[in-house]
XYZ file of C-alpha atoms in Angstrom:
587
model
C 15.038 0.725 -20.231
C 11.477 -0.689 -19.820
C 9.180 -3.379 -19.485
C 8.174 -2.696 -23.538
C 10.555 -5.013 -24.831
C 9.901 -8.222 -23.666
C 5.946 -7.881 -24.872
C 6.993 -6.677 -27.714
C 9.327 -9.841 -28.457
C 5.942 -11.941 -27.662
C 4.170 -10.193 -30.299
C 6.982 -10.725 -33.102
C 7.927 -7.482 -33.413
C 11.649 -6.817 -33.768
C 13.806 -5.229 -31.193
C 14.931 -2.036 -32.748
C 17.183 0.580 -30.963
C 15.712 0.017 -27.520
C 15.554 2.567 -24.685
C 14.548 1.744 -20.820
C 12.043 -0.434 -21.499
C 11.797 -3.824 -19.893
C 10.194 -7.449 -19.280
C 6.927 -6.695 -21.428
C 3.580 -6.904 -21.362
C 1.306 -10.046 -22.870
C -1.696 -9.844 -25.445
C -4.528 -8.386 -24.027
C -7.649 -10.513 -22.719
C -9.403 -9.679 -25.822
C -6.680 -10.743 -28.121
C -5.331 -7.270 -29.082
C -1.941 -6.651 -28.805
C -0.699 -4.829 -25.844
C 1.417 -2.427 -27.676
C -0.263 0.984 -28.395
C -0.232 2.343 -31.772
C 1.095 5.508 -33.349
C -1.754 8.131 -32.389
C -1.194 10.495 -35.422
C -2.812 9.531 -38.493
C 0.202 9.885 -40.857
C 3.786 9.185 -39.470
C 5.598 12.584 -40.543
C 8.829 11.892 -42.680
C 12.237 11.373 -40.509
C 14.605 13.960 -40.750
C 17.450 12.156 -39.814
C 20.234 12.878 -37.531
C 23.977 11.992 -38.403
C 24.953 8.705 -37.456
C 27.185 10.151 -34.662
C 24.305 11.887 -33.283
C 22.049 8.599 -33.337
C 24.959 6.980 -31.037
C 24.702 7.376 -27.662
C 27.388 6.306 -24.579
C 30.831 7.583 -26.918
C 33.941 7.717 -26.093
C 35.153 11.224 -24.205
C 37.288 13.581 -26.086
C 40.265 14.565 -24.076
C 38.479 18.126 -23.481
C 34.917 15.980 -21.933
C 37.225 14.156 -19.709
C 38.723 17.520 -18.763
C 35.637 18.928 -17.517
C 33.048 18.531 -14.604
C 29.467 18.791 -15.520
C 28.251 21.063 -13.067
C 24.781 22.457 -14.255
C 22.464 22.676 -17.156
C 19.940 25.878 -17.615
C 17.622 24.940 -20.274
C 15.239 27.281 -21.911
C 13.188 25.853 -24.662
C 9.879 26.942 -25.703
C 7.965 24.099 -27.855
C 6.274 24.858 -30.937
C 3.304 22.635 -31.018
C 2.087 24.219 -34.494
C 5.402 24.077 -36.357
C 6.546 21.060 -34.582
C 9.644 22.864 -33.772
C 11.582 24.288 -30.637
C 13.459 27.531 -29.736
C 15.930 27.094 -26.739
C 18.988 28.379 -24.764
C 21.398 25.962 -22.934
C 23.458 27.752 -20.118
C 25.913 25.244 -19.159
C 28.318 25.744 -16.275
C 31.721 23.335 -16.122
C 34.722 23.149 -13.571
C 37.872 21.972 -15.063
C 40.068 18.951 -13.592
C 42.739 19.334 -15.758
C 43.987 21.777 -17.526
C 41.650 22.228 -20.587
C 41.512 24.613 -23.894
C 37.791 24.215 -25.277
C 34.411 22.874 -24.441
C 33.139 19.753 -26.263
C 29.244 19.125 -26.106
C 26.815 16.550 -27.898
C 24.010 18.626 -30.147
C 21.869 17.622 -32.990
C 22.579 19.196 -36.338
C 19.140 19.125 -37.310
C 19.282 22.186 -34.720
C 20.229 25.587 -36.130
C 22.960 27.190 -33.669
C 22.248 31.068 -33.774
C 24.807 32.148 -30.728
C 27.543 30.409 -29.127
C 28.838 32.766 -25.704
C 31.347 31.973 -23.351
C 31.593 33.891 -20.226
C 28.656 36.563 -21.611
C 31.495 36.686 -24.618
C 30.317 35.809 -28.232
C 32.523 32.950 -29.201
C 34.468 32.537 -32.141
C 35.896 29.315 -34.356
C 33.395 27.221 -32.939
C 32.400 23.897 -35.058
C 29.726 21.182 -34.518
C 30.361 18.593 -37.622
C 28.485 15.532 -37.381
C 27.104 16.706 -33.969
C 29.810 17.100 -31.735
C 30.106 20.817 -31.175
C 33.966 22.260 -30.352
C 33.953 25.522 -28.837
C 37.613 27.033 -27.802
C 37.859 29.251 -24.817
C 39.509 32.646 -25.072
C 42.211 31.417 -22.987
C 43.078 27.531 -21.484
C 41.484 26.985 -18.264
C 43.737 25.411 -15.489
C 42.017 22.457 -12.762
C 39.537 23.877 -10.615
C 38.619 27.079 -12.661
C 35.204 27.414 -14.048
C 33.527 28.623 -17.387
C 29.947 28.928 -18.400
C 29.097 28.382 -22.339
C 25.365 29.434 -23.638
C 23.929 28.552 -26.746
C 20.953 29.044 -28.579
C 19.163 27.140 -31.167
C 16.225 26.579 -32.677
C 14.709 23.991 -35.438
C 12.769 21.179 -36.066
C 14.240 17.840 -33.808
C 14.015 14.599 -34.596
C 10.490 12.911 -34.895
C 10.562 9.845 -33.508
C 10.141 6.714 -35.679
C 8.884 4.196 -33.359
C 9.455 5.790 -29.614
C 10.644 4.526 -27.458
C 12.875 2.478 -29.339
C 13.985 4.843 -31.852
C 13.693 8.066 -30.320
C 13.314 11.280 -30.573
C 9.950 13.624 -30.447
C 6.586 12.142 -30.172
C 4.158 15.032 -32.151
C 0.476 13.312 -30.865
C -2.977 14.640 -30.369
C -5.417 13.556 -28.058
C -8.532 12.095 -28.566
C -10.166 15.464 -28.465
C -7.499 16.867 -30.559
C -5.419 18.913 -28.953
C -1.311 18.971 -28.835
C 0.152 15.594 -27.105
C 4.078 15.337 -27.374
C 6.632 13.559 -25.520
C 10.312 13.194 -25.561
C 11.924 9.595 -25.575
C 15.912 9.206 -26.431
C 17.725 6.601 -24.713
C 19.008 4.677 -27.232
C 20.052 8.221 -29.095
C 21.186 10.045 -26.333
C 20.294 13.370 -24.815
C 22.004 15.620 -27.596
C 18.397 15.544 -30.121
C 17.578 18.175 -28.031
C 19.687 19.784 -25.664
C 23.475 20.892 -25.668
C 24.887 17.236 -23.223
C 28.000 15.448 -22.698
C 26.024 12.247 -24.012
C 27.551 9.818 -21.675
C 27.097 7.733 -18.198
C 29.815 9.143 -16.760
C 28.992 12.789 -17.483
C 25.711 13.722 -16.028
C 25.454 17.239 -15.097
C 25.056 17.835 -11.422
C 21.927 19.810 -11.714
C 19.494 20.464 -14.442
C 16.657 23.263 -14.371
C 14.267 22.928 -16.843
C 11.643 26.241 -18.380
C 9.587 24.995 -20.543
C 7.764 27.130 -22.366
C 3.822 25.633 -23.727
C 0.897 27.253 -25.191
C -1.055 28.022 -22.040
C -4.013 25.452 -21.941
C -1.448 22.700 -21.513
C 0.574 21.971 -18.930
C 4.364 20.618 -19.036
C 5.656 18.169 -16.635
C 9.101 17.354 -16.284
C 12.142 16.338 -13.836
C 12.820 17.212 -10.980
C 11.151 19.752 -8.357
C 8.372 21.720 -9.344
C 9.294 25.933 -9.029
C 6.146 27.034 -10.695
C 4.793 28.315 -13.372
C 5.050 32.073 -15.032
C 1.774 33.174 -17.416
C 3.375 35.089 -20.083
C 0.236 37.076 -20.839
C 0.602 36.638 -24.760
C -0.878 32.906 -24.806
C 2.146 31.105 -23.366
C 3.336 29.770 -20.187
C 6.524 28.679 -19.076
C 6.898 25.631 -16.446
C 9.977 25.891 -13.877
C 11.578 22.598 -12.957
C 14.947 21.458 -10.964
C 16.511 17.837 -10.942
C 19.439 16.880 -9.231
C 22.132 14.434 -10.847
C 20.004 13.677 -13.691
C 20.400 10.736 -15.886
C 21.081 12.841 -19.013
C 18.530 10.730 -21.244
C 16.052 10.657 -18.407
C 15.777 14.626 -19.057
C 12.061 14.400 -20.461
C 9.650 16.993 -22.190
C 6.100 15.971 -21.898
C 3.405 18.543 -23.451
C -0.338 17.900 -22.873
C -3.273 19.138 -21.303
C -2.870 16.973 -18.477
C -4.493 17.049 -15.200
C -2.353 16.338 -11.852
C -3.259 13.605 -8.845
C -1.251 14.118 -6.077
C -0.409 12.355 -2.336
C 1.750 12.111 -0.370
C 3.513 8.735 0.856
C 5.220 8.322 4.135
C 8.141 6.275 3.324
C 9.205 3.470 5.975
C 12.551 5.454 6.205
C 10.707 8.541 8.004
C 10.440 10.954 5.068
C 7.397 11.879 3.035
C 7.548 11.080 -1.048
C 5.352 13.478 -3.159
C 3.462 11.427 -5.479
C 2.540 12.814 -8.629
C 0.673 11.195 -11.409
C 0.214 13.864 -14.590
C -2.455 12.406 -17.045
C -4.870 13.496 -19.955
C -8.099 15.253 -18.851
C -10.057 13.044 -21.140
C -9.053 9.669 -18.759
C -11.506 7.718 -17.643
C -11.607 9.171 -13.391
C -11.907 5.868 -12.332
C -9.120 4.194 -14.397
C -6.677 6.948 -13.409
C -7.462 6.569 -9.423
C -6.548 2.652 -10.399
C -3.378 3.481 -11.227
C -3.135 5.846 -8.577
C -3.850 3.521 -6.139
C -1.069 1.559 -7.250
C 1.558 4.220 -6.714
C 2.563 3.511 -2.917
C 2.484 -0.353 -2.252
C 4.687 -0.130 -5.244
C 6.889 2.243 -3.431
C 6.690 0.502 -0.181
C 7.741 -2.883 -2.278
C 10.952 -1.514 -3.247
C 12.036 0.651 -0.404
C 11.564 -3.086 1.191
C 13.392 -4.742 -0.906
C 16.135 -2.262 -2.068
C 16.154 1.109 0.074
C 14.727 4.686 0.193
C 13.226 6.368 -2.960
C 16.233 7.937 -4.353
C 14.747 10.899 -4.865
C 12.580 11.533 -2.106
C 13.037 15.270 -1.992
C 11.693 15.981 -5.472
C 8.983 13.097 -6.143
C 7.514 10.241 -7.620
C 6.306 11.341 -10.672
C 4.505 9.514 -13.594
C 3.248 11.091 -17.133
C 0.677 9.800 -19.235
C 2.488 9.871 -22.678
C 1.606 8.725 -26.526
C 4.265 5.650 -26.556
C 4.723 3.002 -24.696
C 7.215 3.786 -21.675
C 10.642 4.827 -20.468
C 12.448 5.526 -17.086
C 12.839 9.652 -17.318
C 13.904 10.655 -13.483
C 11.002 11.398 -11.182
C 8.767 11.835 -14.342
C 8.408 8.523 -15.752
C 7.053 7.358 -18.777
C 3.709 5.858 -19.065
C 1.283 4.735 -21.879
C 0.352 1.428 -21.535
C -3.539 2.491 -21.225
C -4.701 1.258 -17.974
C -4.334 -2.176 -19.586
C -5.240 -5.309 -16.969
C -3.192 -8.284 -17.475
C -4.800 -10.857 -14.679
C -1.629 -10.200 -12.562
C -3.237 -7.845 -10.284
C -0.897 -5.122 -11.110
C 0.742 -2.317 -14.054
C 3.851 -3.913 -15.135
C 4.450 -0.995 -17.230
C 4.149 1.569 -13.849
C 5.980 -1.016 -11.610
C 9.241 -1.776 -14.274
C 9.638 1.885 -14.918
C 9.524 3.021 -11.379
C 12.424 0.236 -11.030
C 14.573 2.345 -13.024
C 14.711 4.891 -10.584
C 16.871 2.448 -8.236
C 18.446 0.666 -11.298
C 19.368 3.158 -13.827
C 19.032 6.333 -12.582
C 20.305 6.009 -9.208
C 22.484 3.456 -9.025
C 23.632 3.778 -13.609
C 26.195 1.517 -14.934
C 29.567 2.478 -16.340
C 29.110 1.025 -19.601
C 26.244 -0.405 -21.811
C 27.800 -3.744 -21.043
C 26.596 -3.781 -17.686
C 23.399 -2.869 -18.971
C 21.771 -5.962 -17.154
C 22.207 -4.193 -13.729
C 19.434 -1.966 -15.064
C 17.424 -4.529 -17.273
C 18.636 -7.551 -16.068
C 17.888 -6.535 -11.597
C 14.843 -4.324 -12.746
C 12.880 -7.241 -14.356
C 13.411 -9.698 -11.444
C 11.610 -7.051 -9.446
C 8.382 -8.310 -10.983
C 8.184 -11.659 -9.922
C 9.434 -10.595 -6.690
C 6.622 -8.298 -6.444
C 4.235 -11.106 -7.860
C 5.296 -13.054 -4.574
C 4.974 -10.099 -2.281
C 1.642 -9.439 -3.615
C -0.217 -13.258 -4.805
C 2.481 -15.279 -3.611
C 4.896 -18.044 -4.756
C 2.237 -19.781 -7.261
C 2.559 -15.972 -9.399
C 6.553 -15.542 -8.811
C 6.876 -18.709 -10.276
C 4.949 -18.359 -13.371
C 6.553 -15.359 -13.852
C 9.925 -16.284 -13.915
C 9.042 -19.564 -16.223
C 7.575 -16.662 -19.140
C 11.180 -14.619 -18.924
C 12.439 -18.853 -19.141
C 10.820 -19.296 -22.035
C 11.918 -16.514 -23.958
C 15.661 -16.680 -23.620
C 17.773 -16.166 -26.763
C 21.291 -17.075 -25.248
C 23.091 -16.197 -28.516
C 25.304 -13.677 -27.399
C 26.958 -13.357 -23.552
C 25.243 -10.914 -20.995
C 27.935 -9.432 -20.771
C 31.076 -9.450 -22.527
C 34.028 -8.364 -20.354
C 34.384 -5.441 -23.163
C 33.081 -1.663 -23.397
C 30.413 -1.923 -25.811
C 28.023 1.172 -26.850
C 24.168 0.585 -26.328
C 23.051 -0.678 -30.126
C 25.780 -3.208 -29.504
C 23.964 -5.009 -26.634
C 20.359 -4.212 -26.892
C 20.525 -5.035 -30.658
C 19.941 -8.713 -30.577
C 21.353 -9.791 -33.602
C 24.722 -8.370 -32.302
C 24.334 -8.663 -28.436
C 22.182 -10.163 -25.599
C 19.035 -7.824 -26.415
C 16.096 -9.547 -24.527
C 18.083 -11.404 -22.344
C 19.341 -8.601 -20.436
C 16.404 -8.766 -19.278
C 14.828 -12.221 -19.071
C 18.186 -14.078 -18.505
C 19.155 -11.469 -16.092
C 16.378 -11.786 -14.149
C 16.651 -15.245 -14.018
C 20.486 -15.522 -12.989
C 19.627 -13.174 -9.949
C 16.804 -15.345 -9.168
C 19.492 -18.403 -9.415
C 21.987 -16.112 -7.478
C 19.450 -15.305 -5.108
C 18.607 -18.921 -4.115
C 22.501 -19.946 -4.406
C 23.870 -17.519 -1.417
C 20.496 -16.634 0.703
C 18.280 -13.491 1.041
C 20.018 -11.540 3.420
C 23.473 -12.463 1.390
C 21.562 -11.233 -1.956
C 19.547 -8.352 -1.025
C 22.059 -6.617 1.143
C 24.287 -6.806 -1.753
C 21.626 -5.003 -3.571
C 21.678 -2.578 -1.891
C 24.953 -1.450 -1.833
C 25.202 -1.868 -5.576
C 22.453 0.667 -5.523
C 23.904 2.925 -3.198
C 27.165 2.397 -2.458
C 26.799 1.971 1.104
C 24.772 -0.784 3.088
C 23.044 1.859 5.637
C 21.074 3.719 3.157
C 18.985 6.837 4.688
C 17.702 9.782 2.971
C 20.164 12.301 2.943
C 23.300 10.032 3.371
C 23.588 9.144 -0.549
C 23.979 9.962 -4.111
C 23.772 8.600 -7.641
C 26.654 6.579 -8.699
C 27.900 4.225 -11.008
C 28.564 0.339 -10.613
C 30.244 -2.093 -12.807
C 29.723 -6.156 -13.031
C 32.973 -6.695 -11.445
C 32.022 -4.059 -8.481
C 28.580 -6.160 -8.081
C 30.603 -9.919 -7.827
C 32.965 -7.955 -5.203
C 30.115 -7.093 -3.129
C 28.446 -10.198 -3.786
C 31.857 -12.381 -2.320
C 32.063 -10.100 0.340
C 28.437 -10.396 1.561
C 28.245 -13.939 1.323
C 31.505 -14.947 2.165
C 31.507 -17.257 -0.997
C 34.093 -17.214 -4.459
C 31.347 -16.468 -7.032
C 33.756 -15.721 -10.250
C 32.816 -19.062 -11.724
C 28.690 -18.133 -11.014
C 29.486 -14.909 -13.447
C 31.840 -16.558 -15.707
C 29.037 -19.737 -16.344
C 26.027 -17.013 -16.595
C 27.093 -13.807 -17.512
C 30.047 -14.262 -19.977
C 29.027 -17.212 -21.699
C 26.121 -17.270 -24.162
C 24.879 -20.783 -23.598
C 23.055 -22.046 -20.498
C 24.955 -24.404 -17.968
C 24.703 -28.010 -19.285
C 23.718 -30.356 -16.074
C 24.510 -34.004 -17.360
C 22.727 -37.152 -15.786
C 24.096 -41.041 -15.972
C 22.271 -43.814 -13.968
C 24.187 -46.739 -13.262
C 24.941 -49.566 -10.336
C 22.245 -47.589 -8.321
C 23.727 -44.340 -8.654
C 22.973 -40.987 -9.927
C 25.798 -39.056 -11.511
C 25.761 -35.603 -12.334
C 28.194 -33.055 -14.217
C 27.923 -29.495 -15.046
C 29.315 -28.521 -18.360
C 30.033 -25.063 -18.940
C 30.294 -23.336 -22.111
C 33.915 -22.196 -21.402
C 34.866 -25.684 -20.210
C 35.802 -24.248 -16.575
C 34.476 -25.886 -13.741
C 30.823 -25.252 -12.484
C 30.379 -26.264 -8.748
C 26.459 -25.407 -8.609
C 24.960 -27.495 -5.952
C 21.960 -29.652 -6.995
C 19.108 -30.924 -5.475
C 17.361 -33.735 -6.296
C 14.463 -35.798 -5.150
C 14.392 -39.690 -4.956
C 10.947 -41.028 -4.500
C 9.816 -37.986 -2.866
C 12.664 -37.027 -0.699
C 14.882 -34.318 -1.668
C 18.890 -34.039 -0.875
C 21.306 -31.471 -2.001
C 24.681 -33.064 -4.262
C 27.653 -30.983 -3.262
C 28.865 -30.112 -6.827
C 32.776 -29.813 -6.252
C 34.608 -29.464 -9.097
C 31.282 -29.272 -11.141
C 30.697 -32.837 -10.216
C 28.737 -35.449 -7.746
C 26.988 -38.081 -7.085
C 23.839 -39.900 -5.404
C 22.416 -43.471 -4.327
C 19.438 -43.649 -6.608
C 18.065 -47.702 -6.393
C 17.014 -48.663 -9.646
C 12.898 -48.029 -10.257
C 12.884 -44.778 -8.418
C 11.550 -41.699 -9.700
C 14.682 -39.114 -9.567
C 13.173 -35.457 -10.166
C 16.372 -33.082 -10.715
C 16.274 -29.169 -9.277
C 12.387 -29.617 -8.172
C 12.117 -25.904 -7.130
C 14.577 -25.011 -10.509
C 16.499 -23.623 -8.380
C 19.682 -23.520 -10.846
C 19.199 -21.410 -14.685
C 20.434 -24.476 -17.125
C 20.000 -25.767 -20.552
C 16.980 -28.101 -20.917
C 16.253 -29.933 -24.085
C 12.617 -30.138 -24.187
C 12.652 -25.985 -24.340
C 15.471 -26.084 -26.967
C 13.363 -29.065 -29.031
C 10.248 -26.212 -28.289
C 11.797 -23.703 -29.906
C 13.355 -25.668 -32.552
C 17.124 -24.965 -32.221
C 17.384 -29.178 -32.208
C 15.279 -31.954 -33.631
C 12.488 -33.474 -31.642
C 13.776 -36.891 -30.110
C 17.263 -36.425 -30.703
C-alpha cells in the first residue's frame, strides 16, 4: 500500500481497511493536516457490496486453481453524469487440470446482461454473493483453452474514504468538471471488473478501452495504444499492461494534461516518464514534481535493480485521494505538499511499490511487510542518499516512535488483508514502521552487500537483474530468510523468530557489578537471541559477542557505559514505553 497510513496514524485518525499506502506524511508547516479532504460537497450514500465482495486475497475454488489467467479485454465506458459504468470483460483462460466451469470475482452491485463462452450464450450461470459460476458446455482437459465474455453495467461502489475503503472516487475539479479515480486494494479488483481476486492469479495481460466524454482524458496501466474519437462526444483510450497486479488495474478520469521525458536508466534502456495531472495545476508546482521523477528512479534502480517495467513507463496520476501503487500509473494526491525533507514522500513510497508489490507481490497478506514493511525503509535510505546520515536517522527514530507491537509482523499463518492491516486484529502500522526498522537492524547485522543483494533477488528472483531477463513473481518470508542465510553465510531463523513472529520488541537486560557489564537478550518466545551489542565505555566503543543471547564487558566503576550508540539493534526501551504510557513513569 502507501505512504498514507503512517500520517494518517499521526493525525489520530483510525486505520480503516487500508490499501498500498505507506509510512505517512506529517502536519503541514502551517499546522493543517496533511491529509486531503473529500472534494465533493456531499459524500453520496454507500451502496454496499456483499461482504464476500468487500474481501479481497480468498481462498481458490477448485475450478480458480484449475485455470491459468491468461488475458483480460476490458471495455468499460464511464458515465460521469449517472455515476455509472457500461463494460465488457473478454477473459481468456488455459486449463491445468482438468476443469468443468469458470469461477470469477464480480460485484453484485453490477447488473450482468450476457454471459458467452466461446461466442456461445451461456446457460445456468450464478454469481451469489459475488462469486460468479459459469459451467462450460463441456469439461475442459489441461492445456485447452476457453474464452468467457460478459457484460454489465450499473452503478459501482462509491468509495467511503479511498484509499482505505475503496471503491470509485466521483470528484470535480476546482473548475468543476468530472474528476474520478478508482482505488480497491483492500476490496479487491472484482468492484469493477470480472478478476480472479487473488495474488496468485493475476492475468498475464490486461488491455484496457476506456471510454470518457471527450474533453477528458483517461490514463491507465500499461502501454499507451491511442486513442479513437467516437464522433458522438466520446472517446475511448487504448491501454496494455503486462502481468498486472489485479488491484493495481486503475481508472483515472480527468481533464488532465500530460508531462513527459524520457530517463536513461543506468541499465542501458530508456524509461518513459509520464506524469498525468489537472490542467488547473499550478505549472511550476507540477515541473517540481516532475523534476523529482528520475533521481527517484535512479535511487532505486541503485539500490534494488531495473524499473520493472521499463517497456511501458513510469507513470503518475494526479487523483482526488490520497495515494495508491496502481502499476505504471500510480496514485497521487498529496498536493505538491513540502515537508522540509527535500522530497514527495507520497511520489517516492508509491513508486516503491512498483519493486515491492507489483513486481516482486507476496503470496499471502501475511507477508505483507515485504511490500510495506521494505517499501518504507526506502525513505530513510533515500533521506541518506539525498541529505545524508543526520536525515536517515531522524527518519527512522519517527517510524521508532510510532510502533504498536501488539500483534506479530507476521504470523507464520495465511491471513486475508483486513486481518493484518486492521490493527486491532493484526500488525497494521507496523508493517510498515517496524518493518522498516527490522531491515534497517538486518541491514546493519549482516552488511550492505549481504543485505542489498538479497534484495534483489527477493525482487526478482535472480541476482543478475537486466531488462528483459525477468518477470513478476511472488516471494514468501521464509523464501526472503533463505536468501538472506545464503547471501550472508549466517543462521538468521532466530533474527525472524525475535522480530517478525513475536509482537514485543527484544528485551536487552543490563547488570553492573565487580566492574563488569552484563548483558542478556530476552526474547518474547523465550528462545535465545544472539544479537551482538556494542557498547561504549568512556568514549570507546567494543562489540559483546552475544552467544547464546548473552555477554559480558569490563566496565570500571564511574564510567559512562552508552549501550547500541548508533541503535544499531530494534529493542524495547522503557523511556518510549513510559512515553506512550503502556507503564508508569519511574517504575
Amino acid at each position: 500500500m502507501s505512504a498514507t497510513i503512517r500520517r494518517a496514524a499521526l493525525l489520530g485518525a483510525s486505520l480503516l481497511a487500508l490499501a498500498a499506502c505507506a509510512t505517512a506524511p506529517s502536519p503541514a508547516a502551517d499546522g493543517v493536516p496533511d491529509v486531503r479532504p473529500e472534494p465533493q460537497a456531499a459524500p453520496a450514500p454507500v451502496r454496499e457490496s456483499t461482504p464476500f465482495t468487500l474481501g479481497t486475497d480468498q481462498p481458490r475454488t477448485p475450478e480458480q486453481l484449475a485455470l491459468r489467467f491468461d488475458k483480460a479485454d476490458l471495455s468499460i465506458r464511464v458515465i460521469p453524469d449517472n455515476r455509472a459504468i457500461d463494460a465488457v470483460a473478454v477473459l481468456d483462460f488455459t486449463a491445468t487440470d482438468p476443469v468443468a466451469a469458470v469461477v470469477v470475482e464480480l460485484d453484485t452491485l453490477l447488473d450482468v446482461s450476457s454471459v458467452q463462452v466461446d461466442g456461445v450464450e451461456a446457460t445456468g450461470w450464478s454469481n451469489p454473493e459475488g462469486r460468479m459460476t459459469i459451467p462450460l458446455p463441456r469439461p475442459l482437459t489441461a492445456g485447452e483453452s476457453v474464452q468467457v465474455r460478459i457484460a454489465y453495467a450499473g452503478q459501482p461502489r462509491v468509495a467511503p474514504n479511498a484509499p482505505w475503503d475503496g471503491g470509485f472516487v466521483w470528484a470535480t475539479t476546482v473548475d468543476g468538471q468530472p474528476w474520478i479515480a478508482t482505488a480497491v486494494q483492500p476490496e479487491g479488483c472484482d468492484l469493477f471488473w470480472p478478476c480472479i481476486d487473488h495474488p496468485l492469479a493475476e492475468p498475464g495481460r490486461v488491455d484496457l478501452h476506456i471510454t470518457v466524454p471527450s474533453d477528458l482524458a483517461a490514463p491507465s496501466n500499461g502501454r499507451f495504444l491511442g486513442t479513437v474519437d467516437h464522433g458522438d462526444g466520446w472517446t475511448t483510450w487504448n491501454w496494455s499492461a503486462a502481468n498486472p497486479n489485479t488491484y493495481a488495474i486503475a481508472l483515472n478520469i480527468g481533464p488532465y494534461e500530460e508531462k513527459s521525458a524520457d530517463y536513461r536508466s543506468r541499465f542501458g534502456n530508456v524509461v518513459p516518464l509520464s506524469y498525468w495531472h489537472l490542467r488547473t495545476d499550478d505549472p511550476a508546482r507540477v515541473q517540481a514534481l516532475f523534476d523529482q521523477f528520475a533521481p527517484m528512479m535512479d535511487f532505486y534502480e541503485a539500490t534494488v535493480g531495473p524499473f520493472p517495467f521499463g517497456d511501458e513507463k513510469m507513470g503518475v496520476v494526479e487523483t482526488p485521494h490520497l495515494g495508491m501503487e496502481h502499476q505504471t500509473i500510480n496514485a497521487y494526491g498529496n498536493e505538491y505538499k513540502l515537508d522540509g525533507k527535500g522530497y514527495d514522500w507520497l511520489l517516492h513510497h508509491e513508486l516503491a511499490h512498483e519493486w515491492f508489490g507489483n513486481q516482486m507481490t507476496n503470496r499471502n497478506a501475511d507477508d505483507m511487510w515485504l511490500h510495506e514493511g521494505l517499501g518504507s525503509y526506502m525513505q530513510p535510505l533515500y533521506l541518506r542518499w539525498l541529505h545524508g546520515d543526520r536525515y536517515m536517522e531522524a527518519e527512522l527514530l519517527e517510524q521508532r516512535n510510532q510502533l504498536l507491537n501488539r500483534f506479530p509482523v507476521v504470523s507464520g499463518e495465511d491471513r486475508a488483508e483486513d486481518e493484518v492491516y486492521q490493527q486491532d486484529r493484526g500488525p497494521g502500522l507496523d508493517l510498515y514502521n517496524k518493518g522498516s526498522l527490522i531491515a534497517h537492524s538486518l541491514r546493519l547485522l549482516i552488511g550492505d552487500e549481504a543485505f542489498f543483494r538479497s534484495v534483489t533477488r527477493l525482487v526478482y528472483g535472480r541476482p543478475d537483474p537486466r531488462p528483459g531477463n525477468f518477470t513478476t513473481r511472488n516471494a514468501t518470508t521464509g523464501e526472503f530468510l533463505a536468501i538472506l542465510e545464503a547471501e550472508s553465510g549466517r543462521e538468521l531463523d532466530w533474527f525472524f523468530q525475535g522480530y517478525l513472529y513475536n509482537a514485543a520488541l527484544p528485551d536487552l537486560r543490563q547488570t553492573r557489578e565487580d566492574g563488569r557489564l552484563r548483558l542478556e537478550w530476552v526474547a518474547a518466545d523465550g528462545r535465545p537471541f544472539p544479537m551482538p551489542v556494542e557498547v561504549e565505555i568512556d568514549g570507546r566503543r567494543s562489540t559483546v559477542d552475544m552467544t547464546g543471547g548473552r555477554g559480558e564487558i569490563p566496565a570500571p566503576a564511574g564510567a559512562h557505559v552508552l549501550i547500541d550508540p548508533e541503535n544499531k539493534a530494534l529493542r524495547r526501551l522503557d523511556f518510549i514505553e513510559a512515553w506512550k504510557g503502556r507503564i508508569p513513569d519511574g517504575d
